[in-house]
Short mmCIF file of C-alpha atoms in Angstrom, two decimals:
data_model
loop_
_atom_site.label_atom_id
_atom_site.label_comp_id
_atom_site.label_asym_id
_atom_site.label_seq_id
_atom_site.Cartn_x
_atom_site.Cartn_y
_atom_site.Cartn_z
CA MET A 703 -34.87 9.14 23.03
CA ALA A 704 -37.60 8.71 20.44
CA ARG A 705 -37.48 5.81 17.99
CA GLY A 706 -37.01 8.16 15.01
CA SER A 707 -34.09 9.90 16.70
CA ARG A 708 -32.39 6.56 17.38
CA LEU A 709 -32.83 5.46 13.78
CA ARG A 710 -31.41 8.75 12.54
CA ALA A 711 -28.42 8.40 14.88
CA TRP A 712 -27.72 4.83 13.74
CA GLY A 713 -28.14 5.95 10.13
CA MET A 714 -25.58 8.69 10.62
CA ILE A 715 -23.11 6.29 12.26
CA LEU A 716 -23.61 3.71 9.49
CA GLY A 717 -23.23 6.42 6.85
CA ALA A 718 -20.00 7.66 8.41
CA TRP A 719 -18.56 4.13 8.47
CA MET A 720 -19.55 3.57 4.85
CA ALA A 721 -17.84 6.83 3.86
CA VAL A 722 -14.66 5.77 5.67
CA LEU A 723 -14.70 2.31 4.06
CA SER A 724 -15.39 3.79 0.62
CA GLY A 725 -12.42 6.08 0.99
CA LEU A 726 -10.16 3.22 2.03
CA THR A 727 -11.18 0.98 -0.88
CA ALA A 728 -11.60 3.60 -3.63
CA CYS A 729 -8.16 2.85 -5.09
CA ALA A 730 -8.36 -0.93 -4.70
CA GLY A 731 -8.56 -2.03 -8.31
CA PRO A 732 -8.87 -5.67 -9.33
CA TYR A 733 -5.12 -6.40 -9.10
CA GLN A 734 -4.07 -3.96 -6.38
CA TYR A 735 -3.86 -6.76 -3.85
CA PHE A 736 -2.99 -9.62 -6.21
CA GLU A 737 -1.68 -12.52 -4.16
CA GLY A 738 -0.85 -15.05 -6.87
CA THR A 739 -2.40 -17.51 -9.25
CA GLY A 740 -2.54 -20.50 -6.93
CA ILE A 741 -0.44 -22.58 -9.35
CA HIS A 742 1.93 -24.92 -7.47
CA ASP A 743 2.57 -27.74 -9.96
CA ALA A 744 4.96 -26.24 -12.54
CA THR A 745 8.52 -27.58 -12.67
CA ALA A 746 11.71 -25.71 -13.52
CA ALA A 747 12.15 -28.01 -16.54
CA GLU A 748 8.67 -27.01 -17.75
CA VAL A 749 9.47 -23.29 -17.33
CA ALA A 750 12.87 -23.50 -19.06
CA GLY A 751 12.85 -22.52 -22.72
CA GLY A 752 11.95 -19.61 -24.93
CA TRP A 753 9.25 -17.05 -24.09
CA GLU A 754 7.88 -14.11 -26.09
CA ASN A 755 5.17 -11.48 -26.08
CA ILE A 756 3.38 -9.53 -28.77
CA GLU A 757 5.64 -6.49 -28.29
CA GLY A 758 8.73 -8.36 -29.54
CA THR A 759 10.15 -9.24 -26.14
CA ARG A 760 12.03 -12.53 -26.02
CA VAL A 761 13.42 -14.34 -23.00
CA LEU A 762 15.36 -17.60 -22.96
CA LEU A 763 15.37 -19.35 -19.60
CA ARG A 764 18.09 -21.98 -19.70
CA GLU A 765 17.94 -25.13 -17.59
CA ASP A 766 21.18 -24.14 -15.82
CA GLY A 767 19.48 -21.06 -14.32
CA THR A 768 20.94 -18.51 -16.72
CA ALA A 769 18.84 -16.28 -18.96
CA LEU A 770 19.02 -14.18 -22.12
CA LEU A 771 16.69 -11.18 -22.36
CA GLU A 772 15.75 -9.09 -25.37
CA ASN A 773 13.68 -5.90 -25.09
CA LEU A 774 12.11 -6.67 -21.71
CA ASP A 775 10.09 -3.77 -20.29
CA GLY A 776 10.10 -2.67 -16.67
CA SER A 777 7.41 -4.00 -14.35
CA GLY A 778 5.09 -2.03 -12.09
CA PHE A 779 5.44 1.74 -12.46
CA ASP A 780 8.85 1.30 -14.17
CA PHE A 781 6.95 0.33 -17.33
CA GLU A 782 5.99 4.00 -17.71
CA GLU A 783 9.67 4.96 -18.14
CA GLY A 784 9.58 3.40 -21.61
CA TRP A 785 12.93 1.63 -21.54
CA ARG A 786 13.40 -1.93 -22.73
CA LEU A 787 16.40 -3.90 -21.47
CA SER A 788 18.45 -6.62 -23.15
CA GLY A 789 21.26 -8.67 -21.67
CA THR A 790 22.04 -11.73 -19.61
CA GLY A 791 20.98 -12.81 -16.17
CA THR A 792 19.70 -15.56 -13.92
CA TRP A 793 16.33 -17.05 -13.08
CA ARG A 794 14.73 -19.40 -10.59
CA LEU A 795 11.27 -20.82 -9.92
CA VAL A 796 10.00 -20.19 -6.39
CA ASP A 797 6.79 -21.37 -4.76
CA PRO A 798 5.34 -18.91 -2.25
CA LYS A 799 1.94 -19.46 -0.66
CA GLY A 800 0.00 -17.55 -3.37
CA GLY A 801 1.43 -19.44 -6.33
CA GLN A 802 4.64 -20.02 -8.22
CA VAL A 803 6.78 -17.13 -9.46
CA VAL A 804 9.72 -16.96 -11.84
CA GLN A 805 12.28 -14.56 -10.40
CA LEU A 806 14.35 -13.16 -13.26
CA ALA A 807 17.37 -10.92 -12.69
CA LEU A 808 19.25 -8.97 -15.36
CA THR A 809 22.88 -9.00 -14.25
CA ALA A 810 24.64 -7.69 -17.38
CA ARG A 811 22.85 -5.15 -19.56
CA THR A 812 23.93 -5.21 -23.20
CA ARG A 813 21.40 -2.84 -24.79
CA VAL A 814 18.67 -0.33 -23.96
CA GLU A 815 15.85 0.61 -26.31
CA ASN A 816 12.79 2.79 -25.91
CA ARG A 817 9.20 1.85 -26.72
CA SER A 818 8.49 5.18 -28.40
CA ALA A 819 10.20 8.27 -29.71
CA ALA A 820 8.43 10.29 -27.00
CA THR A 821 10.22 8.44 -24.20
CA ALA A 822 13.52 8.44 -26.11
CA THR A 823 13.57 12.24 -26.33
CA ALA A 824 12.29 13.03 -22.85
CA THR A 825 14.90 15.22 -21.18
CA ALA A 826 13.90 14.36 -17.60
CA ALA A 827 13.91 10.58 -18.15
CA PRO A 828 16.15 8.80 -15.65
CA GLU A 829 18.96 6.55 -16.83
CA PRO A 830 17.66 2.98 -17.30
CA PRO A 831 19.01 0.54 -14.71
CA THR A 832 22.11 -1.53 -15.43
CA SER A 833 20.63 -4.44 -13.47
CA TYR A 834 16.97 -5.17 -12.79
CA ALA A 835 14.69 -7.86 -11.32
CA TRP A 836 11.27 -9.09 -12.42
CA SER A 837 8.80 -11.44 -10.75
CA PHE A 838 6.68 -13.30 -13.29
CA SER A 839 3.60 -15.05 -11.92
CA VAL A 840 3.12 -18.56 -13.31
CA ASP A 841 -0.32 -19.38 -14.70
CA ARG A 842 -1.94 -21.98 -16.95
CA ASP A 843 -4.31 -21.32 -19.82
CA GLU A 844 -7.45 -23.33 -20.61
CA HIS A 845 -5.28 -26.00 -22.32
CA GLY A 846 -2.92 -26.37 -19.36
CA GLU A 847 -0.08 -24.51 -21.10
CA LEU A 848 2.09 -22.24 -18.95
CA ASN A 849 2.02 -18.46 -19.23
CA LEU A 850 4.23 -16.02 -17.36
CA PHE A 851 3.05 -12.51 -16.51
CA PHE A 852 3.64 -9.46 -14.36
CA LEU A 853 1.53 -6.41 -13.62
CA TYR A 854 2.60 -3.05 -14.96
CA GLY A 855 1.50 0.54 -14.60
CA ASP A 856 -1.15 1.65 -12.15
CA PRO A 857 -2.28 -1.37 -10.07
CA ASP A 858 -5.87 -0.07 -10.15
CA ILE A 859 -5.97 -0.77 -13.88
CA GLY A 860 -4.55 -4.30 -13.78
CA ASN A 861 -2.41 -4.28 -16.94
CA LEU A 862 -0.85 -7.68 -17.61
CA TYR A 863 2.47 -8.17 -19.43
CA VAL A 864 2.05 -11.74 -20.70
CA MET A 865 4.79 -14.01 -21.98
CA THR A 866 3.85 -17.16 -23.89
CA ARG A 867 5.98 -20.07 -24.99
CA GLU A 868 7.86 -19.51 -28.25
CA PRO A 869 6.48 -21.85 -30.97
CA ALA A 870 9.80 -23.77 -31.27
CA SER A 871 9.76 -24.39 -27.49
CA ARG A 872 6.12 -25.50 -27.64
CA ASP A 873 6.94 -28.13 -30.27
CA GLY A 874 9.92 -29.49 -28.35
CA GLY A 875 12.53 -27.79 -30.54
CA ALA A 876 15.29 -25.65 -29.15
CA PRO A 877 14.26 -21.99 -28.82
CA ALA A 878 16.25 -19.42 -30.71
CA ALA A 879 18.58 -17.36 -28.55
CA PRO A 880 17.48 -13.69 -28.23
#
């Protein structure tokens, strides 16, 4: 076989492999395979307290492991449904290999709201769940303050739903109950 023929054959094989690998990784956005923040030093006492986000969501994580939730959106693809849940539940801080996670479970739903009029009037929208579970990753900002977040929507996009400490909780005061 001539040298040019061998190079062409290797080029075709390499090109085929690159096409296969491109196809396999085409949907792998920045957070598709998120494995955690690597944070392992947070304590349950540090996580307990009031949390909020810019959309008006409020969560109170009590030291006894109970929780109050107000207008908390669904995580992952459930976010697209548009419902926001309020009620009571439980929480716990776990420490898997990739980094700490706050597992929050709504056990008694007291209210459902919708983010927009479009989702409220959709005829095919499924009934919002009466119980639900979230996994908030634990992270620290540049000042060492805790943040809690989960990913929502298409994992290729990497949307973050971020909860920050309520100002009263940051200053050592008791957070307001949602």
